[in-house]
GROMACS .gro file of C-alpha atoms in nm:
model
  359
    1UNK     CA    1   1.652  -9.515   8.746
    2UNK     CA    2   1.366  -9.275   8.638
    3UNK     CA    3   1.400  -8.889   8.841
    4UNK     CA    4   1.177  -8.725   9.056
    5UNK     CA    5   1.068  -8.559   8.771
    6UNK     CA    6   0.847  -8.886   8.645
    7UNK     CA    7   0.578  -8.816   8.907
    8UNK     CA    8   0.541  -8.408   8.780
    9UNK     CA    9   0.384  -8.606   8.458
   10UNK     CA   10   0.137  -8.850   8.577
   11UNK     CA   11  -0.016  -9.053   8.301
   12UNK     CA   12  -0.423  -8.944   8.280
   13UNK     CA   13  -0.659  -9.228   8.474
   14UNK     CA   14  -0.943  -9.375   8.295
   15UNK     CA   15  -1.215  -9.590   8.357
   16UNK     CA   16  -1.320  -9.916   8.209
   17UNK     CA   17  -1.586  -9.691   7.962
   18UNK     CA   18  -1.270  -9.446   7.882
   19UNK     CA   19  -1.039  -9.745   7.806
   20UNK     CA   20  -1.245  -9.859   7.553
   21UNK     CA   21  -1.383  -9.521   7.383
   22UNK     CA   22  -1.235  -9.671   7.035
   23UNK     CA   23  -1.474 -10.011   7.061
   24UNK     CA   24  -1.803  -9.778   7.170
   25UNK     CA   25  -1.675  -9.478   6.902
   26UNK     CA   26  -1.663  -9.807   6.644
   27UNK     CA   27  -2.035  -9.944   6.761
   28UNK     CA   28  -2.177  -9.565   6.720
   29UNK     CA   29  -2.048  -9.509   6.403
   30UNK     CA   30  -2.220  -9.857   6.295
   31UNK     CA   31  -2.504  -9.755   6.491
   32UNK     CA   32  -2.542  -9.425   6.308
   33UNK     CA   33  -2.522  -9.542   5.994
   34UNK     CA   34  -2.758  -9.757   6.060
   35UNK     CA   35  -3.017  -9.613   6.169
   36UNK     CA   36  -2.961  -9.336   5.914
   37UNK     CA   37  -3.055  -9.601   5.678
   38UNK     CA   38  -3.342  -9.725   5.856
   39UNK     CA   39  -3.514  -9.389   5.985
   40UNK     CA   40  -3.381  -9.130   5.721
   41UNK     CA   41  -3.697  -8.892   5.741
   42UNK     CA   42  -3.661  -8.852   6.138
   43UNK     CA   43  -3.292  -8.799   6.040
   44UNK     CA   44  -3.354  -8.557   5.789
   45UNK     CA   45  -3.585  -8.345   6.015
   46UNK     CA   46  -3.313  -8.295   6.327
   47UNK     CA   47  -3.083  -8.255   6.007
   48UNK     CA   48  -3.321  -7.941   5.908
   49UNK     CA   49  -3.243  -7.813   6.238
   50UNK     CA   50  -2.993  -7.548   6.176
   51UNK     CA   51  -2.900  -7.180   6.169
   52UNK     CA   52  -2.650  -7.064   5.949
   53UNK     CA   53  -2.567  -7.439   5.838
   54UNK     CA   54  -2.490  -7.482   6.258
   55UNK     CA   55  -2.715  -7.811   6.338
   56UNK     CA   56  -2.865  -7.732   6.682
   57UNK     CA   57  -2.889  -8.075   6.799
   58UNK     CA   58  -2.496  -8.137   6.748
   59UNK     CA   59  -2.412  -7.801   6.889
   60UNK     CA   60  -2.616  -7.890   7.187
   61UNK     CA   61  -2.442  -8.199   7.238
   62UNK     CA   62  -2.135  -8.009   7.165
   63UNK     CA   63  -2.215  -7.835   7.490
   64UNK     CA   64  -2.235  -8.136   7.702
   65UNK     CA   65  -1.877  -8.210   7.573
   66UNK     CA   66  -1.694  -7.952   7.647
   67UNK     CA   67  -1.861  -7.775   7.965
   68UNK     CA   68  -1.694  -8.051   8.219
   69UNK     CA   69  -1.348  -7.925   8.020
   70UNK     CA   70  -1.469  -7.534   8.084
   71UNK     CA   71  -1.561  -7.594   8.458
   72UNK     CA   72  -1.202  -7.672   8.551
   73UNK     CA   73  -1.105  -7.299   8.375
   74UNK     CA   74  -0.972  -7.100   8.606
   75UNK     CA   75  -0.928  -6.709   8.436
   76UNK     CA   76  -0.711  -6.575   8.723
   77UNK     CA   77  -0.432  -6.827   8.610
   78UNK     CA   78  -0.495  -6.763   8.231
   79UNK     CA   79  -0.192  -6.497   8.271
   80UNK     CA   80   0.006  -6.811   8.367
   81UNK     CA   81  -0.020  -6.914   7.973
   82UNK     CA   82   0.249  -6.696   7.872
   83UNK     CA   83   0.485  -6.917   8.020
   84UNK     CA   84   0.363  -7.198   7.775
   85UNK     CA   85   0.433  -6.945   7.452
   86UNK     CA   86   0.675  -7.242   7.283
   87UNK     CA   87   0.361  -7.464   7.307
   88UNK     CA   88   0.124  -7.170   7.174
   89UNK     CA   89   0.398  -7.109   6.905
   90UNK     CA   90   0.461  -7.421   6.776
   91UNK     CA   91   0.036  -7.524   6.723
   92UNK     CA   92   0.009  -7.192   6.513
   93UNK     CA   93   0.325  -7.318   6.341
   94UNK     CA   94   0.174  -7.649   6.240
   95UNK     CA   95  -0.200  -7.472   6.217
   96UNK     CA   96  -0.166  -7.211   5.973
   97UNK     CA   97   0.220  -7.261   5.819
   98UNK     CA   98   0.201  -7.644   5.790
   99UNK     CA   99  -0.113  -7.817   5.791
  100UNK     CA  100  -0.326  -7.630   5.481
  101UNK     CA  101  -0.079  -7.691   5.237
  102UNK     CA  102   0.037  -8.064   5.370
  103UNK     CA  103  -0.305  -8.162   5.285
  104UNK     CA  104  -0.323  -7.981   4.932
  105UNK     CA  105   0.016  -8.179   4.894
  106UNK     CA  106  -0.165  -8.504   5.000
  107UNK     CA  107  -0.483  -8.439   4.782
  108UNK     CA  108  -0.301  -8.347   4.462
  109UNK     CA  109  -0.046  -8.692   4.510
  110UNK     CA  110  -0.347  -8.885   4.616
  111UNK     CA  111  -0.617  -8.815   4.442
  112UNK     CA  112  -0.472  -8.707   4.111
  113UNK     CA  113  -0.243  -8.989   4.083
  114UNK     CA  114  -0.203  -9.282   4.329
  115UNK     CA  115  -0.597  -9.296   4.345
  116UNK     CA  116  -0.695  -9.105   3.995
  117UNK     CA  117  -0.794  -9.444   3.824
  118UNK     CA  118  -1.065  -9.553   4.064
  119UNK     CA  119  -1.216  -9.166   4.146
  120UNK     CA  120  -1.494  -9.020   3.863
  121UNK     CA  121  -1.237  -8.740   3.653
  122UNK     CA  122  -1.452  -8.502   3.703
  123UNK     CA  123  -1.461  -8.484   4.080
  124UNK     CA  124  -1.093  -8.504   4.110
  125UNK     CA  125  -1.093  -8.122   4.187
  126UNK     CA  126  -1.385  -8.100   4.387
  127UNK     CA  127  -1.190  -8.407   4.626
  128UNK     CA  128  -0.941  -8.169   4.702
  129UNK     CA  129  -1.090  -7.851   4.759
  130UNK     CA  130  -1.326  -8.049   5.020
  131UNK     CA  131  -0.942  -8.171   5.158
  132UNK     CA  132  -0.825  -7.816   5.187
  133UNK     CA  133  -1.153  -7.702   5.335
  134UNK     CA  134  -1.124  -7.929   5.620
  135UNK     CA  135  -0.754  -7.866   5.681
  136UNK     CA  136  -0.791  -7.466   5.705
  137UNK     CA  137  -0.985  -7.496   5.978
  138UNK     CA  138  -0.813  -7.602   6.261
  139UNK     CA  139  -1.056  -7.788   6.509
  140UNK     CA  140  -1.258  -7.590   6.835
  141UNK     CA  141  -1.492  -7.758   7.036
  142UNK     CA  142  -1.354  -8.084   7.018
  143UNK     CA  143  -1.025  -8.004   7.094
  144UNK     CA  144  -1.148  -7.988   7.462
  145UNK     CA  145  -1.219  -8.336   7.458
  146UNK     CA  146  -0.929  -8.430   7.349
  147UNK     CA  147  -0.717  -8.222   7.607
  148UNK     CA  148  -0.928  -8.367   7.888
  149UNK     CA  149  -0.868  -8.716   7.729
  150UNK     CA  150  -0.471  -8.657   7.760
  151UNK     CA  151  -0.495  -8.441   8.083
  152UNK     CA  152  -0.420  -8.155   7.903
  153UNK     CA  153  -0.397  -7.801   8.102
  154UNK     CA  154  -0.677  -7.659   8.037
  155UNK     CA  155  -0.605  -7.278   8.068
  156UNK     CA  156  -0.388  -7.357   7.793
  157UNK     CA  157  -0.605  -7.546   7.564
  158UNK     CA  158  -0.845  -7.247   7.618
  159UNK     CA  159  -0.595  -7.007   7.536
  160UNK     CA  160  -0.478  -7.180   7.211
  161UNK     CA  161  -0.816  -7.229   7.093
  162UNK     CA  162  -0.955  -6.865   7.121
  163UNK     CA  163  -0.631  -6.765   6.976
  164UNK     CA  164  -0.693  -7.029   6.660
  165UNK     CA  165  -1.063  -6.902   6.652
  166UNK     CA  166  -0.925  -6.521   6.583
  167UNK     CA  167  -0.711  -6.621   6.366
  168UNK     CA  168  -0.950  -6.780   6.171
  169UNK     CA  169  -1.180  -6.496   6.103
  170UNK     CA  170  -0.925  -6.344   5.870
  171UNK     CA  171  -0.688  -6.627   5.755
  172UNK     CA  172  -0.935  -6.920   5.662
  173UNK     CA  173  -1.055  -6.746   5.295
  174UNK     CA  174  -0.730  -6.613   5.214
  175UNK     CA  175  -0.585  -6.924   5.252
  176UNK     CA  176  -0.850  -7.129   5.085
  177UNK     CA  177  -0.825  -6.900   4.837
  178UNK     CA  178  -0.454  -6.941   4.765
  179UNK     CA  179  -0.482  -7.323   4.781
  180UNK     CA  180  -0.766  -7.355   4.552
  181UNK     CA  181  -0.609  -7.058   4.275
  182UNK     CA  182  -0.957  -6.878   4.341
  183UNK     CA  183  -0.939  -6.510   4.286
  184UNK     CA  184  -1.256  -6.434   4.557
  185UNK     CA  185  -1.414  -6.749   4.771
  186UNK     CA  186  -1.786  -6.701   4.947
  187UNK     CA  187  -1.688  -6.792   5.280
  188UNK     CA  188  -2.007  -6.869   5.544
  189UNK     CA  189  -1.885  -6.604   5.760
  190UNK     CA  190  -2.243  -6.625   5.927
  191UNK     CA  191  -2.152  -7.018   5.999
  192UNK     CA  192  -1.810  -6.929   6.120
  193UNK     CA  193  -1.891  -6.633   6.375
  194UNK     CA  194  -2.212  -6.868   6.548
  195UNK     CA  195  -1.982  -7.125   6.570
  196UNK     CA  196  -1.740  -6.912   6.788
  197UNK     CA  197  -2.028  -6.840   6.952
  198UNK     CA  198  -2.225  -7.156   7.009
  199UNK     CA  199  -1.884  -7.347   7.057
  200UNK     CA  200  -1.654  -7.107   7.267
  201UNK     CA  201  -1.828  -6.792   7.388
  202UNK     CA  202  -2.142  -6.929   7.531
  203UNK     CA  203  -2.021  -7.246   7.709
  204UNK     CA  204  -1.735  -7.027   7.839
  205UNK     CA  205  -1.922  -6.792   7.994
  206UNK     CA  206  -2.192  -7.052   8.114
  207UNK     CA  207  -1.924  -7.273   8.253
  208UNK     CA  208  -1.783  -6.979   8.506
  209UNK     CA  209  -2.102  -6.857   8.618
  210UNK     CA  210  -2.167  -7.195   8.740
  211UNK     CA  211  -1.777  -7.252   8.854
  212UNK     CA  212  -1.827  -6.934   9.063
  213UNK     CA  213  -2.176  -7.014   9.221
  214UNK     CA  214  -2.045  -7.329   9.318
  215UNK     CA  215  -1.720  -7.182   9.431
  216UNK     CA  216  -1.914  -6.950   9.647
  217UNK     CA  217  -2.147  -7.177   9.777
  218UNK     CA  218  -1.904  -7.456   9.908
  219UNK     CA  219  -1.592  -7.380   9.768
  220UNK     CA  220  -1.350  -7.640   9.588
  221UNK     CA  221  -1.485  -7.938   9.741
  222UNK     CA  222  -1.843  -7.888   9.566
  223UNK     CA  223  -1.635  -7.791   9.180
  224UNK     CA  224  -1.458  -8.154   9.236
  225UNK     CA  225  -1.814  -8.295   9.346
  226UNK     CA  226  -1.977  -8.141   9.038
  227UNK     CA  227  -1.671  -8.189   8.818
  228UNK     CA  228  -1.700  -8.589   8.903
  229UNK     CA  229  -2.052  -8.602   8.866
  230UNK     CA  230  -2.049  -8.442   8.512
  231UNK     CA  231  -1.746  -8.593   8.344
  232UNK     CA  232  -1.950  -8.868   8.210
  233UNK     CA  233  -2.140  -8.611   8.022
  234UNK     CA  234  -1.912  -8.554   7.777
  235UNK     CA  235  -1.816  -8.873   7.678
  236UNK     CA  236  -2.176  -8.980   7.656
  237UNK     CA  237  -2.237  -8.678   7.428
  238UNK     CA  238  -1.950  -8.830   7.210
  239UNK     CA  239  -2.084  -9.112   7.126
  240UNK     CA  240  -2.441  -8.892   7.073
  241UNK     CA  241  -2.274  -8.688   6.809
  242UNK     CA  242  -2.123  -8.982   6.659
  243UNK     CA  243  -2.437  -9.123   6.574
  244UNK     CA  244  -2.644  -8.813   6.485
  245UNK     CA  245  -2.361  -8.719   6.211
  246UNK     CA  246  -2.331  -9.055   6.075
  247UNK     CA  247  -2.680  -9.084   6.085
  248UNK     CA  248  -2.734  -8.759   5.885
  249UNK     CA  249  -2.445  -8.902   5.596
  250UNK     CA  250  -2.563  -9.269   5.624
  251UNK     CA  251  -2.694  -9.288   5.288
  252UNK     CA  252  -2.405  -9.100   5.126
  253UNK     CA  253  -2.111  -9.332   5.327
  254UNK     CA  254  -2.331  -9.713   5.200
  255UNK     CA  255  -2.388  -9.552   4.857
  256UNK     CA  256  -2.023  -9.519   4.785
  257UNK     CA  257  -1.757  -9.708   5.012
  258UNK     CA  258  -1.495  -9.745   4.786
  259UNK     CA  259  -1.456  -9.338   4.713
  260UNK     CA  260  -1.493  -9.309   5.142
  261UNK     CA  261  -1.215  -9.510   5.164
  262UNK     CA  262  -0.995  -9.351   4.908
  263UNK     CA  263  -1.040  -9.034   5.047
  264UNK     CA  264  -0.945  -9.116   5.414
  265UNK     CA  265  -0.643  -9.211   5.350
  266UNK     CA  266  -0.504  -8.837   5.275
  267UNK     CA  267  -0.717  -8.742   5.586
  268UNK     CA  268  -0.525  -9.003   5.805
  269UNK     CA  269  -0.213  -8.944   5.675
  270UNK     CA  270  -0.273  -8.549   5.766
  271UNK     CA  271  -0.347  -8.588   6.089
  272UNK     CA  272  -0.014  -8.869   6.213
  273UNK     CA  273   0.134  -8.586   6.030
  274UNK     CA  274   0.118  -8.309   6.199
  275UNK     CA  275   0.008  -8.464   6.530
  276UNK     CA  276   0.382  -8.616   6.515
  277UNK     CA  277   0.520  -8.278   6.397
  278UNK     CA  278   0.331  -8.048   6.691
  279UNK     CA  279   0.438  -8.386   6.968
  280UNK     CA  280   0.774  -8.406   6.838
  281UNK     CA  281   0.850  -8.017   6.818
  282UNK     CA  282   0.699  -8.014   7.172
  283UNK     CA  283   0.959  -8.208   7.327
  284UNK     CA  284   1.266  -8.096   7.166
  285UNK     CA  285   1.176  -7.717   7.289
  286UNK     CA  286   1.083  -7.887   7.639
  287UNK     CA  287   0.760  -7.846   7.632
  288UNK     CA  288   0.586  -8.010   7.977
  289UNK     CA  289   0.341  -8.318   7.834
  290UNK     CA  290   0.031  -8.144   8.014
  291UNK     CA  291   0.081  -7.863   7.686
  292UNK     CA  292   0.250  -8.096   7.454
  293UNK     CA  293  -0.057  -8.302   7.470
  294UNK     CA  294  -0.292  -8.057   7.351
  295UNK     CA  295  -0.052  -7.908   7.098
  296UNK     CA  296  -0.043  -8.190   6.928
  297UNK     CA  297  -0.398  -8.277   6.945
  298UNK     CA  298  -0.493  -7.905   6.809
  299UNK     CA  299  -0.259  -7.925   6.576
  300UNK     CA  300  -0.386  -8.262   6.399
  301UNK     CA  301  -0.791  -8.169   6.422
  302UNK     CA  302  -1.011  -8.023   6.218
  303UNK     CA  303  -1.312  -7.773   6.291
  304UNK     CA  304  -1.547  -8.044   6.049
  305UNK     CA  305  -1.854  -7.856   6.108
  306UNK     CA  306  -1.715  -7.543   5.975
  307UNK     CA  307  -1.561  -7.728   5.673
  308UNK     CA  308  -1.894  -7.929   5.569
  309UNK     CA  309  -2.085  -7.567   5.608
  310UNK     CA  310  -1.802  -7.428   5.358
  311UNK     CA  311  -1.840  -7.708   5.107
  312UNK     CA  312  -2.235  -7.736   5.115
  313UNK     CA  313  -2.243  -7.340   5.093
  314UNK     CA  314  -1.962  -7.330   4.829
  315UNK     CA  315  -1.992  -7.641   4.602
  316UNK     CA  316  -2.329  -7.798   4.694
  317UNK     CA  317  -2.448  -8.066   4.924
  318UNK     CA  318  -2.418  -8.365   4.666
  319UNK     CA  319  -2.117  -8.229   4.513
  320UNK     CA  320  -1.756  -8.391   4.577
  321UNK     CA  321  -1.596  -8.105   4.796
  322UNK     CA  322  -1.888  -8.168   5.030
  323UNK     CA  323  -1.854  -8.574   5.020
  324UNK     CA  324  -1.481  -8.540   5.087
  325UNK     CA  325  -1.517  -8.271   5.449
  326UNK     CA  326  -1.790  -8.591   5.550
  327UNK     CA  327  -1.513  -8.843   5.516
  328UNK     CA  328  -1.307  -8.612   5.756
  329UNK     CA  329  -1.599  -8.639   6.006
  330UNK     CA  330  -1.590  -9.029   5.968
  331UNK     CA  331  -1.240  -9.061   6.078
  332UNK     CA  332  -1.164  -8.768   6.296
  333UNK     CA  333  -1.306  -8.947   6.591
  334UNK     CA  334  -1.105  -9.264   6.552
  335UNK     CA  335  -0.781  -9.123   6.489
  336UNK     CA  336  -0.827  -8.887   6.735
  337UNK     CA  337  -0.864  -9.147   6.985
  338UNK     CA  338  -0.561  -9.297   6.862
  339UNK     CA  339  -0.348  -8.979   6.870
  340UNK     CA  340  -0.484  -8.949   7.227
  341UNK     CA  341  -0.370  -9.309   7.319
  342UNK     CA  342   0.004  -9.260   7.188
  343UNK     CA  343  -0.005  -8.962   7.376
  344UNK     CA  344  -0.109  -9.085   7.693
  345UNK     CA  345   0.126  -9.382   7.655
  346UNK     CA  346   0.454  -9.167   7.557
  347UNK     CA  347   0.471  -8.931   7.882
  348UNK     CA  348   0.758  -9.045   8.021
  349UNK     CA  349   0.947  -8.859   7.735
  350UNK     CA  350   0.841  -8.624   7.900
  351UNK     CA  351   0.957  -8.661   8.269
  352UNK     CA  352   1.263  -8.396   8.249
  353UNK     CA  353   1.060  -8.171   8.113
  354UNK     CA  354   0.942  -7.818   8.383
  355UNK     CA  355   0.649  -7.877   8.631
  356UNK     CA  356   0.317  -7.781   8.431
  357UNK     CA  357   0.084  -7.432   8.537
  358UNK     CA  358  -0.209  -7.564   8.702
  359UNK     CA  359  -0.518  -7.376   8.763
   0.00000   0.00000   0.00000
């Protein structure tokens, strides 16, 4: 007979569209391609729309993701997140102690030995810097997606993020550095610090101004009429992005399938990994599932569009470092989605576990 406890963890509701995100994320991604293929000088000019290596039409669409996520932020309860400090500890854990060096583990097995017989020799290094690249920078924008996805708290998922984004500053070239045995690395420090700023800084600040005016204006009742009304907004912009960034590497992903698929593996691999590490972790320490969630979800992504801008800026656009961070945008979405499933599907191992801080 299941406790009392069962009904502190509810299991997130979904529509019919949400269900199904995989099959629409699978039809984009074909869709993207595509069209790529078929219309790759309209591509290449909203490609050529950047700043700093930051594509403006992704990070507007990046907006429409993750305001709905910011609206429901409530600062006043932010203090609140101390409470959650095993959940905090254990995503920096898998972030910066665990996840870099899993994937130059998984690069170096895969790529110069299970796979070294079907990848060209001299891109075997290049593979695996573009692995490490991606892995050192744990995910940002996205992340709020995938907390709202798993009903995540999201005072905590803000928390964790600007705490990964500080980190980052001054931890991603060291490490990089280490990984790759490079003495000095030229890190885009002009892509990383817009990013903070397009991703985090501006929504966030958007996001309350409009959470207070409609706070004052009606109170509660208009932020849950506005928060409804939105919330397809960022699943729409979802599938946007999905297209506009396989449309951009279209060419590159039909030109060489084989090497795509070679290289995923490690990718996949990375992410189960240390999604299953942060989730597991989580509930030995008793962690409530509204923070284990999003621990293990920030834990397993990747902050792509910082790791393509590092590659392009480091290695070159056509070289293999480069190739390997687009592979990581290829299957972020759909394991992501899958990570979100188990997640949403495993919260009764959760239902002992201390009533969550709501906002």
């Amino acid at each position: 007979m299941k406790s009392e406890a069962v009904a502190a963890v509810p299991s997130p509701q979904i529509g019919f569209f949400a269900h199904y995100l995989s099959v629409w994320v699978a039809l984009c991604i074909v869709a993207g391609v595509a069209l790529g293929h078929l219309f790759p000088g309209f591509f290449a000019m909203l490609a050529a729309a950047e700043v700093q290596h930051i594509n403006l039409p992704v990070a507007a669409l990046v907006w429409l993701m993750i305001v709905p996520m910011l609206l429901k932020v409530d600062f006043a309860q932010l203090a609140g997140v101390r409470r959650q400090m095993r959940g905090i500890g254990i995503t920096l854990l898998v972030n910066w102690a665990i996840k870099p060096f899993s994937m130059a583990l998984l690069g170096w097995l895969f790529i110069r030995h299970v796979f070294a017989a079907w990848l060209p020799a001299g891109q075997h290094d290049a593979y695996i810097a573009g692995l490490i690249l991606l892995a050192a920078a744990p995910c940002t924008a996205m992340v709020f997606v995938w907390s709202r996805l798993c009903g995540g708290e999201p005072n905590f998922t803000l928390a964790q993020v600007a705490l990964n984004d500080s980190i980052m500053v001054v931890a991603f070239a060291p490490i990089v550095a280490l990984l790759l045995g490079v003495a000095s690395i030229r890190v885009p420090w002009g892509t990383l610090l817009l990013s903070v700023l397009l991703y985090i800084v501006v929504p966030v600040i958007a996001a309350q101004l409009w959470r207070g005016w409609l706070l004052r204006r009606r109170g509660q009742v208009a932020l849950d009429t506005a928060l409804r009304r939105i919330d397809p907004w960022s699943t729409a912009a979802l599938l946007a992005t999905l297209i506009l960034l396989f449309g951009f590497q279209g060419e590159a992903i039909l030109a060489q399938p084989l090497i795509i698929a070679l290289l995923a593996v490690p990718i996949v691999i990375q992410v189960y990994l240390n999604a299953g590490i942060a989730y597991g972790l989580s509930r030995w320490l008793k962690v409530p599932h509204c923070v284990a969630g999003p621990s293990a979800l920030i834990g397993a992504s990747n902050f792509f569009e910082l790791a393509v801008a590092a590659a392009i800026s480091i290695f070159g656009l056509r070289s293999g470092a480069a190739l390997a961070t687009v592979v990581g945008v290829l299957v972020e979405v759909p394991v992501m989605l899958s990570v979100v499933r188990i997640v949403n599907h495993t919260g009764h191992w959760f239902d002992e576990q201390p009533a969550p801080v709501r906002s």
